[in-house]
mmCIF file of C-alpha atoms and ligand atoms in Angstrom:
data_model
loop_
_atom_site.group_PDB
_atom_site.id
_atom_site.type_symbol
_atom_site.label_atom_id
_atom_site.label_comp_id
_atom_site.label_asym_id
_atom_site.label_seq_id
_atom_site.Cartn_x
_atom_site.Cartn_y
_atom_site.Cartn_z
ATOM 1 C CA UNK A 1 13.201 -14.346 -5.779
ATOM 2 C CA UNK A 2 11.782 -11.359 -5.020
ATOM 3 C CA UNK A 3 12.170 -8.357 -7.513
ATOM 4 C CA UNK A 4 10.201 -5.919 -6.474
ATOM 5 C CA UNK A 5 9.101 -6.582 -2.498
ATOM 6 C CA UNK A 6 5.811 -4.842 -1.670
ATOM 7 C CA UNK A 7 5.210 -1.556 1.044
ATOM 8 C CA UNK A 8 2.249 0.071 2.536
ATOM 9 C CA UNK A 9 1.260 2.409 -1.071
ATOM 10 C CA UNK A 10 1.848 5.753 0.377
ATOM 11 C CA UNK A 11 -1.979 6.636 0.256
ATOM 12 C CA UNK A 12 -2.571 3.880 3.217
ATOM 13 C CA UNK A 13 -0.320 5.361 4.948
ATOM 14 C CA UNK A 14 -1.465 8.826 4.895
ATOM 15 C CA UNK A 15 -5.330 7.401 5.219
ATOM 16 C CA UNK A 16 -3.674 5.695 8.406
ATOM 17 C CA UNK A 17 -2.230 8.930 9.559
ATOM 18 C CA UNK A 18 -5.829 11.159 8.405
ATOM 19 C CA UNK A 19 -7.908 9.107 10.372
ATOM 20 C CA UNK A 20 -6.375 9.347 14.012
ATOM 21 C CA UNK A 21 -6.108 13.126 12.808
ATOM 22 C CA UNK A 22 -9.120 14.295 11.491
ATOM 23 C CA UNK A 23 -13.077 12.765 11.031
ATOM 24 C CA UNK A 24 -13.170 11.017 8.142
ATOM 25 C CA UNK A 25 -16.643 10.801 6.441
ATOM 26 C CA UNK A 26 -18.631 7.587 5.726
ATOM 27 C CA UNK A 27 -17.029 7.121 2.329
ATOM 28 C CA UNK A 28 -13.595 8.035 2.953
ATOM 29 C CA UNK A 29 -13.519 5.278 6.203
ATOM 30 C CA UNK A 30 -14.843 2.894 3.963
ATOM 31 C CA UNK A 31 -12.134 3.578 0.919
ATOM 32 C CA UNK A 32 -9.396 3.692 4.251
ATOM 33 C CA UNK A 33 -10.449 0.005 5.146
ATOM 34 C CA UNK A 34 -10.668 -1.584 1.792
ATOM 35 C CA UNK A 35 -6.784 0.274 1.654
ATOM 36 C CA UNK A 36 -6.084 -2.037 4.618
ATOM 37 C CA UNK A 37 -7.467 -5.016 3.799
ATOM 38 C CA UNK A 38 -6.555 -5.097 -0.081
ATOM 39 C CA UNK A 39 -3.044 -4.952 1.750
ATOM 40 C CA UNK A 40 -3.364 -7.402 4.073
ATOM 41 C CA UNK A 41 -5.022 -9.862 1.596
ATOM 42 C CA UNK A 42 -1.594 -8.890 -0.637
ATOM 43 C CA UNK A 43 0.594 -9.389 2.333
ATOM 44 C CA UNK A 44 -0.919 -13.285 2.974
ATOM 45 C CA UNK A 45 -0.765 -14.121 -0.748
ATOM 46 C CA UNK A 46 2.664 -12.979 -0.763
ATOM 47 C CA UNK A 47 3.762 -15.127 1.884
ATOM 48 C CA UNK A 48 1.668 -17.943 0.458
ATOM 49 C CA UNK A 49 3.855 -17.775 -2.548
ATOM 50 C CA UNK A 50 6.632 -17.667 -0.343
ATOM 51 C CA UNK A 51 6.415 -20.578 0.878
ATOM 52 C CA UNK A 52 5.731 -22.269 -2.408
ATOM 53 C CA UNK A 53 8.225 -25.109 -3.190
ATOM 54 C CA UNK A 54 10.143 -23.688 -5.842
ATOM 55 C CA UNK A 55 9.262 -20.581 -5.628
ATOM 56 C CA UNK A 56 13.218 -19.521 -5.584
ATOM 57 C CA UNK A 57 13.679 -19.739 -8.663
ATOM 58 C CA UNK A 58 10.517 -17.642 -9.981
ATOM 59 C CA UNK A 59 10.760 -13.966 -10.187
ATOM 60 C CA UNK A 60 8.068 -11.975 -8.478
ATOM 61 C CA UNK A 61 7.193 -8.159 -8.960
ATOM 62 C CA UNK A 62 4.574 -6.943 -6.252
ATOM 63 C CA UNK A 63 2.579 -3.814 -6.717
ATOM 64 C CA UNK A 64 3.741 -2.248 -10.080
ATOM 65 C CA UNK A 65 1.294 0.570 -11.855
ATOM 66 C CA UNK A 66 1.911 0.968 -15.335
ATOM 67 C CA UNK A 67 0.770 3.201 -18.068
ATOM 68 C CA UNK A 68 -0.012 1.749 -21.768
ATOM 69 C CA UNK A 69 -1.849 4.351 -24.280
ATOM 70 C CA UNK A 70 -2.369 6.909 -21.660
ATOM 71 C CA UNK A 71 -4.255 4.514 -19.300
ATOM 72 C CA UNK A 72 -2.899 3.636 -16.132
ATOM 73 C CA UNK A 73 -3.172 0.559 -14.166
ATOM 74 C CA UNK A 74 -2.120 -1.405 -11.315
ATOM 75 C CA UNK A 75 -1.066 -4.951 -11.158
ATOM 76 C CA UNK A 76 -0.994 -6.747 -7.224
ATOM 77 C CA UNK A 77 1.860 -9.073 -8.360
ATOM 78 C CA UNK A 78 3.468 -10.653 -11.139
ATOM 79 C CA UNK A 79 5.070 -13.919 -11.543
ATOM 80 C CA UNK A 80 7.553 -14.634 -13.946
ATOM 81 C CA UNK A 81 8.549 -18.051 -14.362
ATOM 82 C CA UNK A 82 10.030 -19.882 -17.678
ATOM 83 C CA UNK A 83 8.013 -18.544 -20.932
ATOM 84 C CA UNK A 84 5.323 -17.137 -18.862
ATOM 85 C CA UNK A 85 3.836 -14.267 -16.950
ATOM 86 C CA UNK A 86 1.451 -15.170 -14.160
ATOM 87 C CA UNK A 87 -0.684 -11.849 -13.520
ATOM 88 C CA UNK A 88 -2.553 -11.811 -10.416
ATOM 89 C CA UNK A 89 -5.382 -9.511 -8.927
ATOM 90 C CA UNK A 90 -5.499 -10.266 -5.100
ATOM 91 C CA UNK A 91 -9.118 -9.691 -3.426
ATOM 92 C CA UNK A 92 -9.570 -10.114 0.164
ATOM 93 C CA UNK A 93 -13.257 -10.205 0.030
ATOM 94 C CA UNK A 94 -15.363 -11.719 2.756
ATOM 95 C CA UNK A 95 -18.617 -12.585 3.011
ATOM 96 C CA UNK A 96 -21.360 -13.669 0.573
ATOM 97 C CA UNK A 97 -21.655 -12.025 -2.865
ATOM 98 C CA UNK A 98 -23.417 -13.347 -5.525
ATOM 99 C CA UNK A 99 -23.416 -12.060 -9.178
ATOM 100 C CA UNK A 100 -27.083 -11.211 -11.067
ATOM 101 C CA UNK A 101 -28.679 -11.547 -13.993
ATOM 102 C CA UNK A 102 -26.820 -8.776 -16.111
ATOM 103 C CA UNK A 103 -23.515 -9.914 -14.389
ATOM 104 C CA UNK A 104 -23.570 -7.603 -11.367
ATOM 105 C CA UNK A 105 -21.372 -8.385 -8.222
ATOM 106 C CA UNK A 106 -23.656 -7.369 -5.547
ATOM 107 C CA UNK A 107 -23.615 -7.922 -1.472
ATOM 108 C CA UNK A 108 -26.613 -9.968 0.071
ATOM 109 C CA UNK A 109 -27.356 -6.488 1.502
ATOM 110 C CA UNK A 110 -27.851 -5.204 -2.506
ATOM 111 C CA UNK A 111 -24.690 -3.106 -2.485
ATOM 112 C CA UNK A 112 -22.832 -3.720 -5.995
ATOM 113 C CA UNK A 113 -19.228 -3.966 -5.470
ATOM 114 C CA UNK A 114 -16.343 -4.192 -8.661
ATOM 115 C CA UNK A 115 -16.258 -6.622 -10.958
ATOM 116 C CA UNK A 116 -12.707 -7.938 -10.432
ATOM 117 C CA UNK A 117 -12.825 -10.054 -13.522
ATOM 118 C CA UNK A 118 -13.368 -6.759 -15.744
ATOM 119 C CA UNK A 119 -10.911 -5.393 -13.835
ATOM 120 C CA UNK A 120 -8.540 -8.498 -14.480
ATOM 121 C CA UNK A 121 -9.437 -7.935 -18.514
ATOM 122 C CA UNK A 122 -8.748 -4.259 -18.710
ATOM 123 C CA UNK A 123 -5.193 -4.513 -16.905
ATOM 124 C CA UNK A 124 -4.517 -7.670 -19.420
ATOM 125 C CA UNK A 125 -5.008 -6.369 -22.228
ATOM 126 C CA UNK A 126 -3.159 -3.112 -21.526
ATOM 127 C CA UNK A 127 0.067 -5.066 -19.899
ATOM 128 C CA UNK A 128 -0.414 -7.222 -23.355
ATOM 129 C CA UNK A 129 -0.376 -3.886 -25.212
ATOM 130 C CA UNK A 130 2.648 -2.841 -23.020
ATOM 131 C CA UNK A 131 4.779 -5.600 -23.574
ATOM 132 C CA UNK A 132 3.841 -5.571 -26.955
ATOM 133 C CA UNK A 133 5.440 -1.909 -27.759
ATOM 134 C CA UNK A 134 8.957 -2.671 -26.019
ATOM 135 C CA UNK A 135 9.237 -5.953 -28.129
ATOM 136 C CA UNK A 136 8.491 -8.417 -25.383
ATOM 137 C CA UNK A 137 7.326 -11.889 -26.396
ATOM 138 C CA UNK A 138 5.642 -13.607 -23.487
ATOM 139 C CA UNK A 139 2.127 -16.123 -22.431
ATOM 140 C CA UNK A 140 0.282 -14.078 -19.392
ATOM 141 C CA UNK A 141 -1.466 -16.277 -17.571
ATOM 142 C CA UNK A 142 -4.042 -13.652 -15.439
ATOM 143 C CA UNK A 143 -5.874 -14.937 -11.981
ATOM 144 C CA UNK A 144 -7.866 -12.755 -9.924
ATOM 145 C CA UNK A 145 -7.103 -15.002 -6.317
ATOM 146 C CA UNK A 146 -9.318 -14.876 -3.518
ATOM 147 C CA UNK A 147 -7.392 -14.911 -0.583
ATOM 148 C CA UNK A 148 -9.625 -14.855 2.138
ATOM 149 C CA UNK A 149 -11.505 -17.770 3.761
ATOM 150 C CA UNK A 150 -14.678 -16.191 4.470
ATOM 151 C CA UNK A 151 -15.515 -15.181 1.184
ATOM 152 C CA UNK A 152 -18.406 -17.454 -0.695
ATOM 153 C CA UNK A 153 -19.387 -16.250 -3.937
ATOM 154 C CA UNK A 154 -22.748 -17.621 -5.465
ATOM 155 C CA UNK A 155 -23.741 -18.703 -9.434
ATOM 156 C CA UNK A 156 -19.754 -17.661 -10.206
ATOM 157 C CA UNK A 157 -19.653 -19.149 -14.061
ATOM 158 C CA UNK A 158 -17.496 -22.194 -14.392
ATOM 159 C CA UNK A 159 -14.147 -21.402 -17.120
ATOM 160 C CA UNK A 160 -13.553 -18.178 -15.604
ATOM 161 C CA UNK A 161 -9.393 -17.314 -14.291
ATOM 162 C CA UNK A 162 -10.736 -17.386 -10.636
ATOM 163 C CA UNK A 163 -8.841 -19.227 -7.782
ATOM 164 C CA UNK A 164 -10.934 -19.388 -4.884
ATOM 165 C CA UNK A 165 -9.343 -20.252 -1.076
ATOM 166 C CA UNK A 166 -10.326 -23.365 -1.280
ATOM 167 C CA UNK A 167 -8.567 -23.787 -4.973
ATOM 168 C CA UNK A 168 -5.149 -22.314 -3.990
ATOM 169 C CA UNK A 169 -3.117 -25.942 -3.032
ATOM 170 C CA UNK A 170 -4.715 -27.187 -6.494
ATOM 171 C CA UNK A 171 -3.098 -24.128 -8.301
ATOM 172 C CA UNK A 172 0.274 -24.007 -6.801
ATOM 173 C CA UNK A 173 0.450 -27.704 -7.691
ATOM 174 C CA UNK A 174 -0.149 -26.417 -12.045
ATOM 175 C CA UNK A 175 2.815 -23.655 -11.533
ATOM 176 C CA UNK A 176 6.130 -24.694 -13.278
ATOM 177 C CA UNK A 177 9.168 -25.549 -10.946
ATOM 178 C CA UNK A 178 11.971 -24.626 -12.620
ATOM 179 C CA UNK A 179 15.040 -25.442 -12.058
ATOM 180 C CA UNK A 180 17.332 -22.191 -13.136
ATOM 181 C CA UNK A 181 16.439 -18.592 -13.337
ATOM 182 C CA UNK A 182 17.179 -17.463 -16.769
ATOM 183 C CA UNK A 183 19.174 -14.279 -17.271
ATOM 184 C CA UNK A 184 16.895 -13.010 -20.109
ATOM 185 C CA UNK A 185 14.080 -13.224 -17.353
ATOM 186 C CA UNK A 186 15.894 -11.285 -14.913
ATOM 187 C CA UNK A 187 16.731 -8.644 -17.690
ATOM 188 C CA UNK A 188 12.566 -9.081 -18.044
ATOM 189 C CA UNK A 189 12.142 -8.278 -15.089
ATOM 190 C CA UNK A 190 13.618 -5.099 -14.576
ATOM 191 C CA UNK A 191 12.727 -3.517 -17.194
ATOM 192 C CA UNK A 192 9.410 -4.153 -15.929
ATOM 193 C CA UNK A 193 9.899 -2.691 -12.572
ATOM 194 C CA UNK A 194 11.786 0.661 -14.724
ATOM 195 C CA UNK A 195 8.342 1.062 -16.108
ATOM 196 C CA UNK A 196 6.687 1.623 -12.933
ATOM 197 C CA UNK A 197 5.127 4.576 -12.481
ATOM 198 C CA UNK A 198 5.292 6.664 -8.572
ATOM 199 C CA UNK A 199 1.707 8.433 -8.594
ATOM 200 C CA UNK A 200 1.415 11.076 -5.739
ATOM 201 C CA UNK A 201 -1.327 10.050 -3.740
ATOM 202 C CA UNK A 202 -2.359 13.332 -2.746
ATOM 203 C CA UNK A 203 -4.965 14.037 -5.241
ATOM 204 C CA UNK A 204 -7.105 10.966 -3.982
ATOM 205 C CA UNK A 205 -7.072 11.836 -0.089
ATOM 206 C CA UNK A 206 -9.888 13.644 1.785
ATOM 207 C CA UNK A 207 -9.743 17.366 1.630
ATOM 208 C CA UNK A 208 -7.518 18.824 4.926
ATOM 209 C CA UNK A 209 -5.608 21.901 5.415
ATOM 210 C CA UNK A 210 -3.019 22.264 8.556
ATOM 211 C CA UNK A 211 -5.539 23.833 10.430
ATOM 212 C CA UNK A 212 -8.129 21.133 10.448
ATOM 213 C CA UNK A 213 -5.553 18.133 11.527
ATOM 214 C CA UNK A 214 -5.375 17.587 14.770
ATOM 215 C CA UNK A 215 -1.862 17.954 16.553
ATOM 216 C CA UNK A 216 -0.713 15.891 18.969
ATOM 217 C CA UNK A 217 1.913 12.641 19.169
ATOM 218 C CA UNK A 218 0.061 9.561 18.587
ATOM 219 C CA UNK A 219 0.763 6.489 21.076
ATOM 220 C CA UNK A 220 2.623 4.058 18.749
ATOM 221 C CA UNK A 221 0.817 1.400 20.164
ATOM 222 C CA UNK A 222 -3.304 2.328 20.274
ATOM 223 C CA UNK A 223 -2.722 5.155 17.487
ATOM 224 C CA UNK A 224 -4.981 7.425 19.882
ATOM 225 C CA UNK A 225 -3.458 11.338 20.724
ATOM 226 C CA UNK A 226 -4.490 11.335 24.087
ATOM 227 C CA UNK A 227 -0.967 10.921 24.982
ATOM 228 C CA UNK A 228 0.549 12.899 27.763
ATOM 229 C CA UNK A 229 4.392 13.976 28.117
ATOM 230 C CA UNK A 230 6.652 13.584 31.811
ATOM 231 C CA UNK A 231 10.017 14.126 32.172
ATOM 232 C CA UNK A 232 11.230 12.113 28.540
ATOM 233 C CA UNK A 233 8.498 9.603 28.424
ATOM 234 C CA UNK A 234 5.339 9.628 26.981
ATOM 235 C CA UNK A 235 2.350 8.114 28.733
ATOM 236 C CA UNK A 236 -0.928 6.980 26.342
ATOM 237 C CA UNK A 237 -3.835 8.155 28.773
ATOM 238 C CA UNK A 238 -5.612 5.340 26.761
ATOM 239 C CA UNK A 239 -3.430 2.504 26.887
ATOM 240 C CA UNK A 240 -0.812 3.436 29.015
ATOM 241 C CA UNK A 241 1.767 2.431 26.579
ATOM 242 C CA UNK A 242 4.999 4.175 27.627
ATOM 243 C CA UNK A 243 7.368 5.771 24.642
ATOM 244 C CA UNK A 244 10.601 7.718 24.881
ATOM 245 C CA UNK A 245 10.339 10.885 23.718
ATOM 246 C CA UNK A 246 12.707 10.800 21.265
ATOM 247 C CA UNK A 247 10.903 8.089 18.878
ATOM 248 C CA UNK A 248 7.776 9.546 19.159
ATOM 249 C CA UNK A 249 8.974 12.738 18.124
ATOM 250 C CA UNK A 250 10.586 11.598 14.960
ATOM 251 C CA UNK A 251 7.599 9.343 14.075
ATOM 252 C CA UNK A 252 5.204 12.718 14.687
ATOM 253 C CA UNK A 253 8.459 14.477 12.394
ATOM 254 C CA UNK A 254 6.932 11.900 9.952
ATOM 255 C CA UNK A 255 4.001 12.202 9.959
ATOM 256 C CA UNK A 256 4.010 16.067 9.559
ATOM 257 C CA UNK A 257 6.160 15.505 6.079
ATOM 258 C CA UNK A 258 3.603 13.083 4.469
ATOM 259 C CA UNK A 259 0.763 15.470 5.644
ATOM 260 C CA UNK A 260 2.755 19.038 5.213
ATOM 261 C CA UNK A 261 4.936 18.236 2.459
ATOM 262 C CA UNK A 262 5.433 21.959 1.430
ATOM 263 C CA UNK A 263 6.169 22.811 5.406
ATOM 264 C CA UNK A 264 9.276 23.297 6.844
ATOM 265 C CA UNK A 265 10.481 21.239 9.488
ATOM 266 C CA UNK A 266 11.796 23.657 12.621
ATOM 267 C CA UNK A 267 11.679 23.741 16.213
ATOM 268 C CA UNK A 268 8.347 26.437 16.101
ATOM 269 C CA UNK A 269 6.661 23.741 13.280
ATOM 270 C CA UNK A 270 7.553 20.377 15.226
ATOM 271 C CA UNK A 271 6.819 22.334 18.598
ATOM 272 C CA UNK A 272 3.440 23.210 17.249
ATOM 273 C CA UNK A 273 2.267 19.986 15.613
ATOM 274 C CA UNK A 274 3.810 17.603 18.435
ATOM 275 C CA UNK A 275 1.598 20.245 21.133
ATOM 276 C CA UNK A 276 2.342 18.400 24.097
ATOM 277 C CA UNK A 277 5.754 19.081 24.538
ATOM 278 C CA UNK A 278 6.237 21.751 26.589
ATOM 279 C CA UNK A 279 10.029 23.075 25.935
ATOM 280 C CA UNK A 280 11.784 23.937 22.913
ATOM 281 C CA UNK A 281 14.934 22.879 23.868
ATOM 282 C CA UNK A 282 13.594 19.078 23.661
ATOM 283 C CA UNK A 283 12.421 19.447 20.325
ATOM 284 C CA UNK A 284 15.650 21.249 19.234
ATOM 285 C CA UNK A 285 17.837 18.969 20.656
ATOM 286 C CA UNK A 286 15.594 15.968 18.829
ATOM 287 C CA UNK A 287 15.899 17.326 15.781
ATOM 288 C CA UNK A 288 19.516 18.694 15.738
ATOM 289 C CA UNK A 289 20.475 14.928 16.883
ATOM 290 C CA UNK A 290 18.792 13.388 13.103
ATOM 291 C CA UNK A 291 18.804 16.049 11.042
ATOM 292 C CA UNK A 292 21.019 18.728 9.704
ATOM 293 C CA UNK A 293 20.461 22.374 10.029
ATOM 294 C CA UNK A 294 20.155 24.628 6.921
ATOM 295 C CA UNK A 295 21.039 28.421 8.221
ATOM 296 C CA UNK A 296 19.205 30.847 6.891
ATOM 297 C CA UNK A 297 18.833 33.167 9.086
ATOM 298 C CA UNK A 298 15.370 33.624 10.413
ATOM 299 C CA UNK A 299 13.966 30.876 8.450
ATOM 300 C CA UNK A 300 16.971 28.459 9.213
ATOM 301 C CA UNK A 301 15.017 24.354 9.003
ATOM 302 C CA UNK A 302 15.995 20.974 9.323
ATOM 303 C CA UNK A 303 16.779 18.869 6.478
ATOM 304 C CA UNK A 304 17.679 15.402 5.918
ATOM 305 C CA UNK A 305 21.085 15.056 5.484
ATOM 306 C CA UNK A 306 20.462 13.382 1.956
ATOM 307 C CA UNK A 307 18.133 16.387 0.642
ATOM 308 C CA UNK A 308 21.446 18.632 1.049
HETATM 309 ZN ZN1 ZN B 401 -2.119 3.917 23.478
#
């Protein structure tokens, strides 16, 4: 069962909407795509454990970031099952690493890359330490899993908590079946998930102001903004995907309150930021039809009918 289910973490999907908008340097692309693929290795191990046999009657948390002693950290998914707490760090690595001499991960190309077991011991010991302080008796049992098939990693010391692709049937075959769900685990479990922390994201994305984004509607299909707009439909010069104007409106709507979150939404701001919409009126009538007006006057804006 499924306590806490797992979503894009916001910064992915601002990174997703940054990069169609703006030029991303060398660095930030590269921190963008390990943001995708960390989540798509996350997304296969969850439905790995999915399918486990059993696996109704364990208790999983995906994605929780705690804070223990004024350090935060982030743990990819939890399994609670019985007496014990199965901690895992999913890696979607892929290709050949080997570790050095002085214990260095490193790339055949020389590039060093994180340590996930140090990573593994750090977020241990300070879920230990958590559970510790709100009275909470339990074994942790922490894996870092690697999920992806094309990964090989070279003089990896034997005894270490590492589940490799290859290792993963083995595994599932060691975790308990069991045959209840017990009610002082579920009570476990969410008070677990109360201690998980929202971060904003905003202080880790690339520097942008309004001006620098590019404006546009972005083809829901190809992502590009060469998109043109005829008579309610727009066209993707790129992939000639065809949209109603309607849902690519609200999607750009989106996309303008994770990027703008101190702007206003009105007909001037959407008309502006959605550019190739020629007439008002459509983007009035848009936004009048899903959200609700505040009036006030000259700076009357839309609102989500919850914010009110
Ligand atoms: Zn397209």
């Amino acid at each position: 069962m499924v306590i806490k289910p797992r979503y894009e973490s916001e910064e992915l999907k601002l990174y997703r909407i940054l990069n169609r908008r703006m030029e991303l340097s060398d660095e930030e692309v590269q921190h963008y795509w390990s943001l995708e693929k960390g989540y798509e290795g996350e997304l296969q191990f969850d439905a790995w454990l999915a399918d486990l046999p059993g696996s109704e009657n364990w208790l999983i948390l995906n994605d929780l970031m705690l804070e223990c002693n004024r350090s935060t950290f982030q743990i990819d998914s939890l399994l609670l099952v019985d007496e014990t707490l199965y901690f895992f760090e999913v890696k979607n690595y892929e290709g050949d690493v080997y570790i050095d001499g002085n214990g260095r991960w490193l790339t055949l190309a020389k590039k060093e890359i994180k340590n996930p077991l140090l990573q593994l011991e750090r977020s241990e010991s300070l879920l230990r330490q958590l559970l510790q302080n709100h009275g909470i008796k339990t074994l942790i049992e922490p894996y870092v899993i690697f999920i992806n098939p094309h990964f090989q990693l070279y003089q990896a010391p034997l005894g270490q908590p590492i589940i490799f692709p290859t290792q993963l049937q083995r595994f599932s075959k060691k975790l308990p079946k069991s045959l209840i769900i017990k009610d002082q685990n579920i009570k476990f479990a969410h008070q677990l998930v109360a201690l998980h922390l929202e971060e904003s994201p905003y202080k880790r994305l690339p520097r942008y102001t309004y001006d620098n984004i590019k404006k546009g509607i972005s083809c829901v299909s190809c992502k590009s903004l060469n998109v043109n707009y005829e008579m309610g439909t727009l066209i993707c010069n790129n992939c000639a995907y065809k949209e109603e104007v309607e849902a690519g409106v609200l999607r750009s709507v989106n996309e303008f309150k994770l990027l703008n979150p101190d702007n206003k939404i009105t007909t001037a701001s959407i008309h502006e930021w959605c550019r190739i919409i020629e007439s008002k009126k459509t983007i009035r009538r848009i936004l009048s039809k899903h959200f609700i007006l505040v009036p006030q006057g000259r700076t009357s804006y839309y609102a989500e009918s919850h914010f009110i």
